[in-house]
Tab-separated table of C-alpha atoms and ligand atoms in Angstrom:
chain	number	residue	atom	x	y	z
A	1	MET	CA	-3.688	-13.861	-34.611
A	2	LEU	CA	-1.264	-11.248	-33.314
A	3	ALA	CA	-3.877	-9.729	-30.990
A	4	SER	CA	-4.844	-13.113	-29.635
A	5	GLY	CA	-1.107	-13.947	-29.127
A	6	ILE	CA	-0.704	-10.754	-27.222
A	7	TYR	CA	-3.743	-11.441	-25.132
A	8	SER	CA	-2.858	-14.994	-24.259
A	9	VAL	CA	0.581	-13.965	-23.052
A	10	PHE	CA	-0.808	-11.097	-21.035
A	11	ARG	CA	-3.857	-12.863	-19.709
A	12	ARG	CA	-1.780	-14.539	-17.034
A	13	GLN	CA	-0.419	-11.156	-16.137
A	14	SER	CA	-3.788	-9.469	-15.997
A	15	THR	CA	-3.128	-8.066	-12.592
A	16	ARG	CA	0.122	-6.517	-13.723
A	17	ILE	CA	-0.895	-4.774	-16.983
A	18	ARG	CA	-3.903	-4.134	-19.075
A	19	PRO	CA	-3.231	-5.729	-22.485
A	20	ARG	CA	-5.477	-3.459	-24.497
A	21	VAL	CA	-3.994	-0.283	-23.084
A	22	LEU	CA	-0.571	-1.631	-23.643
A	23	CYS	CA	-1.160	-2.632	-27.300
A	24	GLN	CA	-2.583	0.760	-28.102
A	25	THR	CA	0.101	2.733	-26.364
A	26	VAL	CA	3.490	1.210	-26.676
A	27	GLY	CA	2.688	-1.062	-29.584
A	28	TYR	CA	3.937	-4.346	-28.132
A	29	THR	CA	3.867	-7.525	-30.090
A	30	THR	CA	4.699	-10.893	-28.769
A	31	SER	CA	4.376	-14.029	-30.791
A	32	SER	CA	6.611	-15.919	-28.399
A	33	ALA	CA	5.254	-19.190	-27.106
A	34	LEU	CA	7.974	-19.124	-24.510
A	35	PRO	CA	7.183	-18.483	-20.832
A	36	THR	CA	7.246	-14.698	-20.301
A	37	VAL	CA	9.328	-13.204	-17.559
A	38	ASN	CA	8.453	-9.758	-16.181
A	39	ILE	CA	11.273	-7.605	-14.925
A	40	VAL	CA	10.535	-5.022	-12.224
A	41	GLU	CA	13.344	-2.485	-12.487
A	42	VAL	CA	14.041	-1.341	-8.926
A	43	GLY	CA	17.226	0.702	-9.554
A	44	PRO	CA	15.657	4.165	-9.068
A	45	ARG	CA	14.290	3.064	-5.719
A	46	ASP	CA	16.055	0.116	-4.107
A	47	GLY	CA	19.241	1.123	-5.912
A	48	LEU	CA	19.391	4.834	-5.231
A	49	GLN	CA	18.037	4.666	-1.658
A	50	ASN	CA	21.309	3.204	-0.509
A	51	GLU	CA	23.687	5.648	-2.196
A	52	LYS	CA	25.971	7.320	0.354
A	53	GLY	CA	27.116	10.860	0.179
A	54	ALA	CA	25.418	13.869	-1.348
A	55	ALA	CA	21.701	13.939	-2.077
A	56	ILE	CA	20.888	12.633	-5.525
A	57	PRO	CA	19.277	15.399	-7.581
A	58	VAL	CA	15.659	14.940	-8.660
A	59	GLU	CA	16.751	15.614	-12.288
A	60	LEU	CA	19.087	12.644	-12.178
A	61	LYS	CA	16.396	10.324	-10.841
A	62	VAL	CA	13.994	11.565	-13.534
A	63	GLU	CA	16.540	11.038	-16.271
A	64	LEU	CA	17.293	7.503	-14.991
A	65	ILE	CA	13.608	6.497	-15.034
A	66	ASN	CA	13.015	8.028	-18.511
A	67	ARG	CA	16.086	6.224	-19.899
A	68	LEU	CA	14.972	2.860	-18.341
A	69	VAL	CA	11.564	3.137	-19.950
A	70	LYS	CA	13.093	4.017	-23.319
A	71	ALA	CA	15.192	0.855	-23.070
A	72	GLY	CA	11.988	-1.186	-22.880
A	73	ASN	CA	11.286	-1.567	-19.165
A	74	THR	CA	7.601	-1.707	-18.462
A	75	THR	CA	7.670	-1.567	-14.658
A	76	VAL	CA	10.064	0.881	-13.014
A	77	GLU	CA	9.888	1.541	-9.285
A	78	ALA	CA	10.008	5.318	-9.110
A	79	GLY	CA	10.766	6.053	-5.443
A	80	SER	CA	9.386	6.003	-1.916
A	81	PHE	CA	7.049	8.042	0.253
A	82	VAL	CA	9.085	7.262	3.369
A	83	SER	CA	10.446	9.465	6.097
A	84	PRO	CA	13.429	11.401	4.710
A	85	LYS	CA	14.982	11.107	8.182
A	86	TRP	CA	15.072	7.397	7.689
A	87	ILE	CA	15.898	7.222	3.958
A	88	PRO	CA	17.261	10.632	2.839
A	89	GLN	CA	17.911	9.635	-0.744
A	90	MET	CA	14.194	9.038	-1.370
A	91	ALA	CA	13.292	12.655	-0.479
A	92	GLY	CA	11.722	14.368	-3.442
A	93	THR	CA	9.802	11.353	-4.831
A	94	ALA	CA	6.751	13.604	-5.356
A	95	ASP	CA	8.823	15.890	-7.584
A	96	VAL	CA	10.252	12.895	-9.437
A	97	LEU	CA	6.713	11.675	-10.218
A	98	LYS	CA	5.675	15.188	-11.369
A	99	ARG	CA	8.633	15.745	-13.648
A	100	MET	CA	9.328	12.384	-15.241
A	101	GLU	CA	7.594	11.237	-18.512
A	102	HIS	CA	4.595	8.983	-18.068
A	103	ILE	CA	4.249	6.481	-20.843
A	104	PRO	CA	0.840	4.819	-20.966
A	105	GLY	CA	1.049	1.116	-20.203
A	106	VAL	CA	4.223	1.480	-18.073
A	107	GLN	CA	3.875	0.930	-14.339
A	108	TYR	CA	5.675	3.254	-11.914
A	109	PRO	CA	5.060	1.830	-8.412
A	110	VAL	CA	6.229	3.764	-5.335
A	111	LEU	CA	6.927	2.395	-1.882
A	112	VAL	CA	4.795	3.523	1.067
A	113	PRO	CA	5.551	2.296	4.601
A	114	ASN	CA	2.492	3.689	6.410
A	115	LYS	CA	-0.665	5.829	6.238
A	116	LYS	CA	1.328	8.998	6.259
A	117	GLY	CA	3.202	7.981	3.098
A	118	LEU	CA	-0.068	6.956	1.400
A	119	GLU	CA	-1.817	10.154	2.423
A	120	ASP	CA	1.071	12.154	0.890
A	121	LEU	CA	0.807	10.184	-2.296
A	122	ILE	CA	-2.952	10.502	-2.539
A	123	GLY	CA	-2.627	14.263	-1.883
A	124	LEU	CA	-0.272	14.460	-4.809
A	125	LEU	CA	-2.572	12.398	-7.093
A	126	ASP	CA	-5.501	14.564	-6.096
A	127	THR	CA	-3.737	17.726	-7.143
A	128	ASN	CA	-2.421	16.200	-10.413
A	129	SER	CA	-5.294	14.738	-12.327
A	130	SER	CA	-3.046	13.816	-15.243
A	131	ASN	CA	-3.899	11.067	-17.656
A	132	PRO	CA	-2.181	8.620	-17.304
A	133	PRO	CA	-1.998	9.233	-13.545
A	134	LEU	CA	1.385	9.896	-11.930
A	135	THR	CA	1.159	6.366	-10.593
A	136	ASP	CA	-1.553	3.849	-9.923
A	137	GLU	CA	0.456	1.368	-7.849
A	138	ILE	CA	2.073	1.282	-4.403
A	139	ALA	CA	4.418	-1.190	-2.896
A	140	ILE	CA	4.205	-2.015	0.810
A	141	PHE	CA	6.809	-3.866	2.774
A	142	THR	CA	7.462	-5.899	5.859
A	143	ALA	CA	9.792	-8.814	6.702
A	144	ALA	CA	9.982	-12.328	7.906
A	145	THR	CA	11.798	-11.550	11.153
A	146	ASP	CA	10.922	-9.188	14.014
A	147	GLU	CA	14.567	-8.139	14.241
A	148	PHE	CA	14.555	-6.811	10.684
A	149	THR	CA	11.142	-5.122	10.875
A	150	ARG	CA	12.358	-3.333	13.994
A	151	ALA	CA	15.437	-2.025	12.212
A	152	ASN	CA	13.545	-1.136	9.009
A	153	LEU	CA	10.122	-0.066	10.298
A	154	ASN	CA	10.569	0.463	14.066
A	155	CYS	CA	7.999	-2.211	14.898
A	156	THR	CA	7.373	-5.948	15.062
A	157	ILE	CA	6.066	-8.005	12.153
A	158	LYS	CA	2.629	-8.160	13.789
A	159	GLU	CA	2.551	-4.354	14.286
A	160	SER	CA	3.700	-3.758	10.711
A	161	LEU	CA	0.900	-6.011	9.351
A	162	GLU	CA	-1.660	-4.180	11.495
A	163	ARG	CA	-0.410	-0.845	10.044
A	164	LEU	CA	-0.447	-2.250	6.558
A	165	ARG	CA	-4.043	-3.427	6.880
A	166	GLY	CA	-5.109	0.224	7.164
A	167	VAL	CA	-2.812	1.225	4.328
A	168	THR	CA	-4.126	-1.483	1.943
A	169	LYS	CA	-7.719	-0.712	2.675
A	170	MET	CA	-7.165	2.988	1.983
A	171	ALA	CA	-5.194	2.224	-1.215
A	172	LEU	CA	-7.788	-0.211	-2.578
A	173	ASP	CA	-10.586	2.253	-1.848
A	174	ARG	CA	-8.553	4.762	-3.898
A	175	GLY	CA	-8.258	2.292	-6.753
A	176	LEU	CA	-4.527	1.755	-6.366
A	177	ARG	CA	-2.880	-1.543	-7.062
A	178	ILE	CA	-0.747	-2.990	-4.311
A	179	ARG	CA	2.427	-4.952	-4.504
A	180	GLY	CA	3.927	-6.413	-1.318
A	181	TYR	CA	7.495	-7.123	-0.274
A	182	VAL	CA	8.746	-9.561	2.368
A	183	SER	CA	12.383	-9.001	3.270
A	184	VAL	CA	14.940	-11.414	4.652
A	185	VAL	CA	13.254	-14.496	3.276
A	186	ILE	CA	16.456	-16.630	3.454
A	187	ALA	CA	18.559	-15.001	6.125
A	188	CYS	CA	18.437	-11.915	8.366
A	189	PRO	CA	21.420	-9.753	9.284
A	190	TYR	CA	20.160	-9.646	12.862
A	191	ALA	CA	18.449	-13.023	13.439
A	192	GLY	CA	20.378	-15.518	11.252
A	193	ARG	CA	18.566	-18.116	9.219
A	194	THR	CA	14.973	-17.314	8.428
A	195	ASP	CA	12.110	-19.729	9.182
A	196	TYR	CA	10.472	-20.255	5.790
A	197	LYS	CA	7.125	-20.966	7.517
A	198	LYS	CA	7.177	-17.346	8.651
A	199	VAL	CA	7.814	-16.223	5.080
A	200	ARG	CA	4.777	-18.239	4.015
A	201	GLU	CA	2.523	-16.783	6.774
A	202	VAL	CA	3.565	-13.162	6.132
A	203	THR	CA	3.250	-13.570	2.329
A	204	GLN	CA	-0.209	-15.103	2.746
A	205	GLU	CA	-1.330	-12.194	4.948
A	206	LEU	CA	-0.155	-9.644	2.370
A	207	ILE	CA	-2.123	-11.437	-0.324
A	208	GLN	CA	-5.174	-11.616	1.870
A	209	MET	CA	-4.916	-7.887	2.442
A	210	GLY	CA	-5.136	-7.269	-1.339
A	211	CYS	CA	-1.595	-7.389	-2.753
A	212	TYR	CA	-1.773	-8.702	-6.307
A	213	GLU	CA	1.767	-9.998	-5.939
A	214	VAL	CA	4.364	-10.410	-3.227
A	215	SER	CA	8.063	-10.063	-3.920
A	216	LEU	CA	10.257	-12.316	-1.802
A	217	GLY	CA	13.462	-10.531	-0.871
A	218	ASP	CA	16.780	-12.126	-0.216
A	219	THR	CA	17.800	-8.775	1.323
A	220	VAL	CA	21.154	-9.932	2.480
A	221	GLY	CA	22.057	-11.563	-0.809
A	222	GLN	CA	23.237	-14.664	1.040
A	223	GLY	CA	20.804	-17.159	-0.403
A	224	ARG	CA	21.988	-20.206	-2.304
A	225	PRO	CA	19.884	-21.661	-5.126
A	226	HIS	CA	18.782	-24.722	-3.166
A	227	GLU	CA	17.641	-22.542	-0.313
A	228	VAL	CA	15.659	-20.310	-2.655
A	229	GLY	CA	13.973	-23.435	-4.015
A	230	GLU	CA	13.145	-24.701	-0.504
A	231	MET	CA	11.799	-21.339	0.557
A	232	LEU	CA	9.636	-21.015	-2.574
A	233	GLU	CA	8.179	-24.501	-2.144
A	234	GLU	CA	7.174	-23.607	1.436
A	235	VAL	CA	5.468	-20.378	0.313
A	236	LYS	CA	3.737	-22.088	-2.568
A	237	LYS	CA	1.901	-24.289	-0.025
A	238	ALA	CA	-0.247	-21.217	0.745
A	239	VAL	CA	0.143	-18.809	-2.186
A	240	SER	CA	-0.138	-19.467	-5.879
A	241	VAL	CA	3.186	-19.052	-7.630
A	242	GLU	CA	1.663	-16.578	-10.145
A	243	LYS	CA	1.422	-14.163	-7.208
A	244	LEU	CA	5.125	-14.417	-6.248
A	245	ALA	CA	8.115	-12.489	-7.453
A	246	GLY	CA	11.821	-12.941	-6.720
A	247	HIS	CA	14.030	-10.139	-5.340
A	248	PHE	CA	17.643	-11.199	-5.003
A	249	HIS	CA	20.571	-9.140	-3.881
A	250	ASP	CA	23.909	-10.310	-5.221
A	251	THR	CA	26.233	-10.090	-2.232
A	252	TYR	CA	27.558	-13.605	-2.541
A	253	GLY	CA	27.377	-13.699	-6.349
A	254	THR	CA	24.392	-16.101	-6.432
A	255	GLY	CA	21.881	-13.511	-7.793
A	256	VAL	CA	21.619	-14.880	-11.321
A	257	SER	CA	21.547	-18.512	-10.139
A	258	ASN	CA	18.816	-17.607	-7.678
A	259	VAL	CA	16.809	-15.957	-10.505
A	260	LEU	CA	17.110	-19.116	-12.631
A	261	THR	CA	16.098	-21.258	-9.625
A	262	ALA	CA	13.058	-19.097	-8.923
A	263	LEU	CA	12.042	-19.400	-12.644
A	264	GLN	CA	12.406	-23.198	-12.434
A	265	HIS	CA	10.055	-23.146	-9.439
A	266	GLY	CA	7.430	-21.258	-11.469
A	267	VAL	CA	8.095	-17.619	-10.522
A	268	ARG	CA	7.674	-15.309	-13.524
A	269	THR	CA	8.441	-11.853	-12.079
A	270	ILE	CA	11.968	-10.817	-11.136
A	271	ASP	CA	13.141	-7.609	-9.523
A	272	SER	CA	16.530	-6.327	-10.639
A	273	SER	CA	18.494	-3.164	-10.701
A	274	VAL	CA	20.395	-1.533	-13.560
A	275	GLY	CA	24.148	-1.615	-12.947
A	276	GLY	CA	23.436	-3.698	-9.833
A	277	LEU	CA	22.698	-0.446	-8.042
A	278	GLY	CA	21.897	-0.551	-4.359
A	279	GLY	CA	22.207	-2.448	-1.175
A	280	CYS	CA	19.967	-2.270	1.849
A	281	PRO	CA	20.311	0.432	4.524
A	282	TYR	CA	19.378	-2.155	7.234
A	283	SER	CA	21.448	-5.017	5.942
A	284	PRO	CA	25.035	-4.076	6.496
A	285	GLY	CA	27.390	-5.304	3.805
A	286	ALA	CA	24.598	-6.309	1.429
A	287	THR	CA	25.301	-5.331	-2.189
A	288	GLY	CA	22.781	-4.184	-4.716
A	289	ASN	CA	20.126	-6.186	-6.453
A	290	VAL	CA	21.130	-8.610	-9.125
A	291	ALA	CA	21.959	-6.411	-12.131
A	292	THR	CA	19.226	-6.217	-14.762
A	293	GLU	CA	21.891	-6.578	-17.492
A	294	ASP	CA	23.111	-9.844	-15.904
A	295	VAL	CA	19.517	-11.211	-15.768
A	296	LEU	CA	18.772	-10.205	-19.375
A	297	TYR	CA	22.013	-11.814	-20.621
A	298	ALA	CA	21.360	-15.053	-18.680
A	299	LEU	CA	17.848	-15.308	-20.103
A	300	GLN	CA	18.822	-14.792	-23.741
A	301	GLU	CA	18.152	-17.974	-25.706
A	302	SER	CA	17.291	-19.723	-22.455
A	303	GLY	CA	13.738	-20.789	-23.156
A	304	TYR	CA	12.204	-17.648	-21.519
A	305	HIS	CA	10.992	-14.508	-23.122
A	306	VAL	CA	11.585	-11.256	-21.252
A	307	ARG	CA	8.673	-8.859	-21.668
A	308	GLY	CA	9.570	-5.376	-22.814
A	309	SER	CA	8.550	-2.616	-25.163
A	310	VAL	CA	11.574	-2.261	-27.436
A	311	ALA	CA	11.249	-4.722	-30.240
A	312	ASN	CA	9.177	-6.817	-27.811
A	313	ALA	CA	11.931	-6.980	-25.265
A	314	ILE	CA	14.204	-4.967	-22.974
A	315	ASP	CA	17.207	-3.792	-24.992
A	316	LEU	CA	20.359	-5.247	-23.298
A	317	GLU	CA	22.782	-2.920	-25.069
A	318	LYS	CA	20.788	0.151	-24.011
A	319	MET	CA	20.651	-1.207	-20.437
A	320	VAL	CA	24.425	-1.579	-20.497
A	321	ASP	CA	24.715	2.072	-21.544
A	322	ILE	CA	22.408	3.163	-18.731
A	323	GLY	CA	24.341	1.040	-16.202
A	324	TRP	CA	27.584	2.807	-17.149
A	325	TRP	CA	25.918	6.222	-17.331
A	326	ILE	CA	24.322	6.035	-13.849
A	327	SER	CA	27.425	4.475	-12.307
A	328	GLU	CA	29.499	7.411	-13.623
A	329	GLN	CA	26.936	9.932	-12.490
A	330	LEU	CA	27.048	8.500	-8.970
A	331	GLY	CA	30.806	7.980	-8.958
A	332	ARG	CA	30.405	4.261	-8.140
A	333	GLU	CA	31.632	1.107	-9.741
A	334	ASN	CA	29.386	-0.648	-12.209
A	335	ALA	CA	28.400	-3.855	-10.427
A	336	SER	CA	27.064	-5.575	-13.519
A	337	ARG	CA	29.421	-8.241	-14.755
A	338	VAL	CA	27.666	-8.235	-18.106
A	339	GLY	CA	27.899	-4.453	-18.287
A	340	ARG	CA	31.686	-4.689	-17.738
A	341	ALA	CA	32.084	-7.541	-20.245
A	342	ILE	CA	30.084	-5.795	-22.969
A	343	LYS	CA	32.014	-2.565	-22.440
A	344	ALA	CA	35.285	-4.512	-22.845
A	345	ARG	CA	33.901	-6.217	-26.001
A	346	ARG	CA	32.931	-2.873	-27.466
A	347	GLN	CA	36.410	-1.520	-26.760
A	348	ARG	CA	38.001	-4.524	-28.454
A	349	ASP	CA	35.647	-4.087	-31.454
A	350	GLU	CA	36.616	-0.416	-31.722
A	351	VAL	CA	40.340	-1.334	-31.670
A	352	LYS	CA	39.791	-3.915	-34.455
A	353	LEU	CA	37.777	-1.457	-36.509
A	354	LYS	CA	40.472	1.211	-36.174
A	355	ALA	CA	43.141	-1.317	-37.184
A	356	LYS	CA	41.157	-2.147	-40.333
A	357	LEU	CA	40.797	1.543	-41.402
B	1	HMG	C1	7.859	3.734	8.967
B	1	HMG	C2	8.690	4.766	9.698
B	1	HMG	C3	8.301	6.200	9.329
B	1	HMG	C4	8.463	4.555	11.191
B	1	HMG	O1	9.388	5.319	11.921
B	1	HMG	P1	8.970	5.994	13.312
B	1	HMG	O2	10.097	6.843	13.770
B	1	HMG	O3	8.495	4.894	14.246
B	1	HMG	O4	7.704	6.823	12.864
B	1	HMG	P2	6.875	7.946	13.498
B	1	HMG	O5	5.483	7.682	13.105
B	1	HMG	O6	7.204	8.090	14.945
B	1	HMG	O7	7.397	9.242	12.672
B	1	HMG	C5	8.709	9.747	12.837
B	1	HMG	C6	8.859	10.953	11.949
B	1	HMG	O8	8.825	10.533	10.602
B	1	HMG	C7	7.752	11.155	9.890
B	1	HMG	N1	7.146	10.204	8.999
B	1	HMG	C8	6.567	9.056	9.304
B	1	HMG	N2	6.164	8.444	8.189
B	1	HMG	C9	6.542	9.212	7.159
B	1	HMG	C10	6.390	9.071	5.765
B	1	HMG	N3	5.791	8.055	5.226
B	1	HMG	N4	6.901	10.048	5.003
B	1	HMG	C11	7.465	11.150	5.496
B	1	HMG	N5	7.653	11.306	6.864
B	1	HMG	C12	7.184	10.345	7.663
B	1	HMG	C13	6.799	11.579	10.989
B	1	HMG	O9	5.982	12.651	10.570
B	1	HMG	C14	7.717	11.956	12.091
B	1	HMG	O10	8.296	13.233	11.774
B	1	HMG	P3	8.728	14.300	12.944
B	1	HMG	O11	7.487	14.433	13.805
B	1	HMG	O12	9.859	13.578	13.717
B	1	HMG	O13	9.192	15.462	12.186
B	1	HMG	C15	10.202	4.580	9.420
B	1	HMG	O14	10.593	3.406	10.002
B	1	HMG	C16	10.506	4.551	7.970
B	1	HMG	O15	10.381	5.509	7.221
B	1	HMG	N6	10.984	3.407	7.486
B	1	HMG	C17	11.262	3.273	6.076
B	1	HMG	C18	12.355	2.336	5.905
B	1	HMG	C19	12.598	2.169	4.426
B	1	HMG	O16	12.143	2.860	3.552
B	1	HMG	N7	13.433	1.127	4.151
B	1	HMG	C20	13.820	0.828	2.845
B	1	HMG	C21	12.754	0.253	1.993
B	1	HMG	S1	12.508	-1.489	2.383
B	1	HMG	C22	13.657	-2.295	1.415
B	1	HMG	O17	14.471	-1.653	0.850
B	1	HMG	C23	13.580	-3.768	1.257
B	1	HMG	C24	13.014	-4.147	-0.094
B	1	HMG	C25	11.587	-3.634	-0.277
B	1	HMG	O18	13.792	-3.548	-1.196
B	1	HMG	C26	13.015	-5.682	-0.271
B	1	HMG	C27	14.359	-6.347	0.137
B	1	HMG	O19	15.393	-6.100	-0.435
B	1	HMG	O20	14.243	-7.114	1.096
């Protein structure tokens, strides 16, 4: 009964995880009949890549990833094999992969922009025949406007897709799973409002190349819920909603609303970032991703089940601790509203307890 329950929930996610491995390794159970939401924790990549100032030590990145997995996250983006001249904070991703814990059943995708990044990753995998492997998943990325791809990848959309065709072929030949990203799906910092038809075309191309899923990025964090809904309905004309994920930055405070809208439109995978870490190096003024804590709180008792490995969930209280810990380590404000509220609640509880003693 339990096993079939687990399998029926995970069958729809068969491209994301392998149920049998998962059951044996992290001992998940899920009897929930509720629709299951997958969280892709992007803090260690999308979050940290945008931190200004001194280089973030490898040890800190490793500790962040390990803590996130202990809190129940089952997909944690671990870094990028990009040019350190372009994104200095992602230097050392190979060392991060080598030093962090690898829990069977947990996915640790890494971004690669081009063949050079993929060759570096494959070189690393070839010299580390660990089981489980250091990673078995890459994420590739492009955008829905030429202006943004020029800023982010130094080429047009068409050129980026041509490059990515070579990357995906090589990755699939190597047995790696591929996740795709399309940035600026609602608005672009350089080109204004995005044409949703372009989002549809680019998403479709990434799926045809072999991505098992494409994450649609409101990179600027400017999207309003109705716009997210309109964009998704356009993309769904060409791509099945099971293959779509939502990636919302929270610049205008619409992150959680946009997550809920995406779920209403059938999306079941959401990217988010502990403590709301991040921004986008090529989207001036954009804040971090919607905070994972805020998403978890919004989804409690909402009719959705969030998949995770701690008591069959992601532990919100532990995520709050991590959000505060990493914010302090980085000397930044904690951007999670729920993180701040829960800390205040804990302080009040402590005062009440002391008063009773
Ligand atoms: C793609 C390039 C390299 C083109 O940049 P380019 O300058 O046109 O590339 P190039 O081929 O001329 O190479 C320039 C130098 O970079 C090196 N290089 C080249 N490739 C690599 C590599 N993979 N790893 C390490 N080094 C690399 C290459 O070897 C060379 O070194 P040099 O000869 O000058 O010493 C550059 O534009 C780049 O690295 N862009 C990455 C940008 C990036 O990582 N952006 C952030 C991630 S996307 C994002 O955050 C959005 C997302 C996914 O979260 C969703 C959303 O929110 O919308």
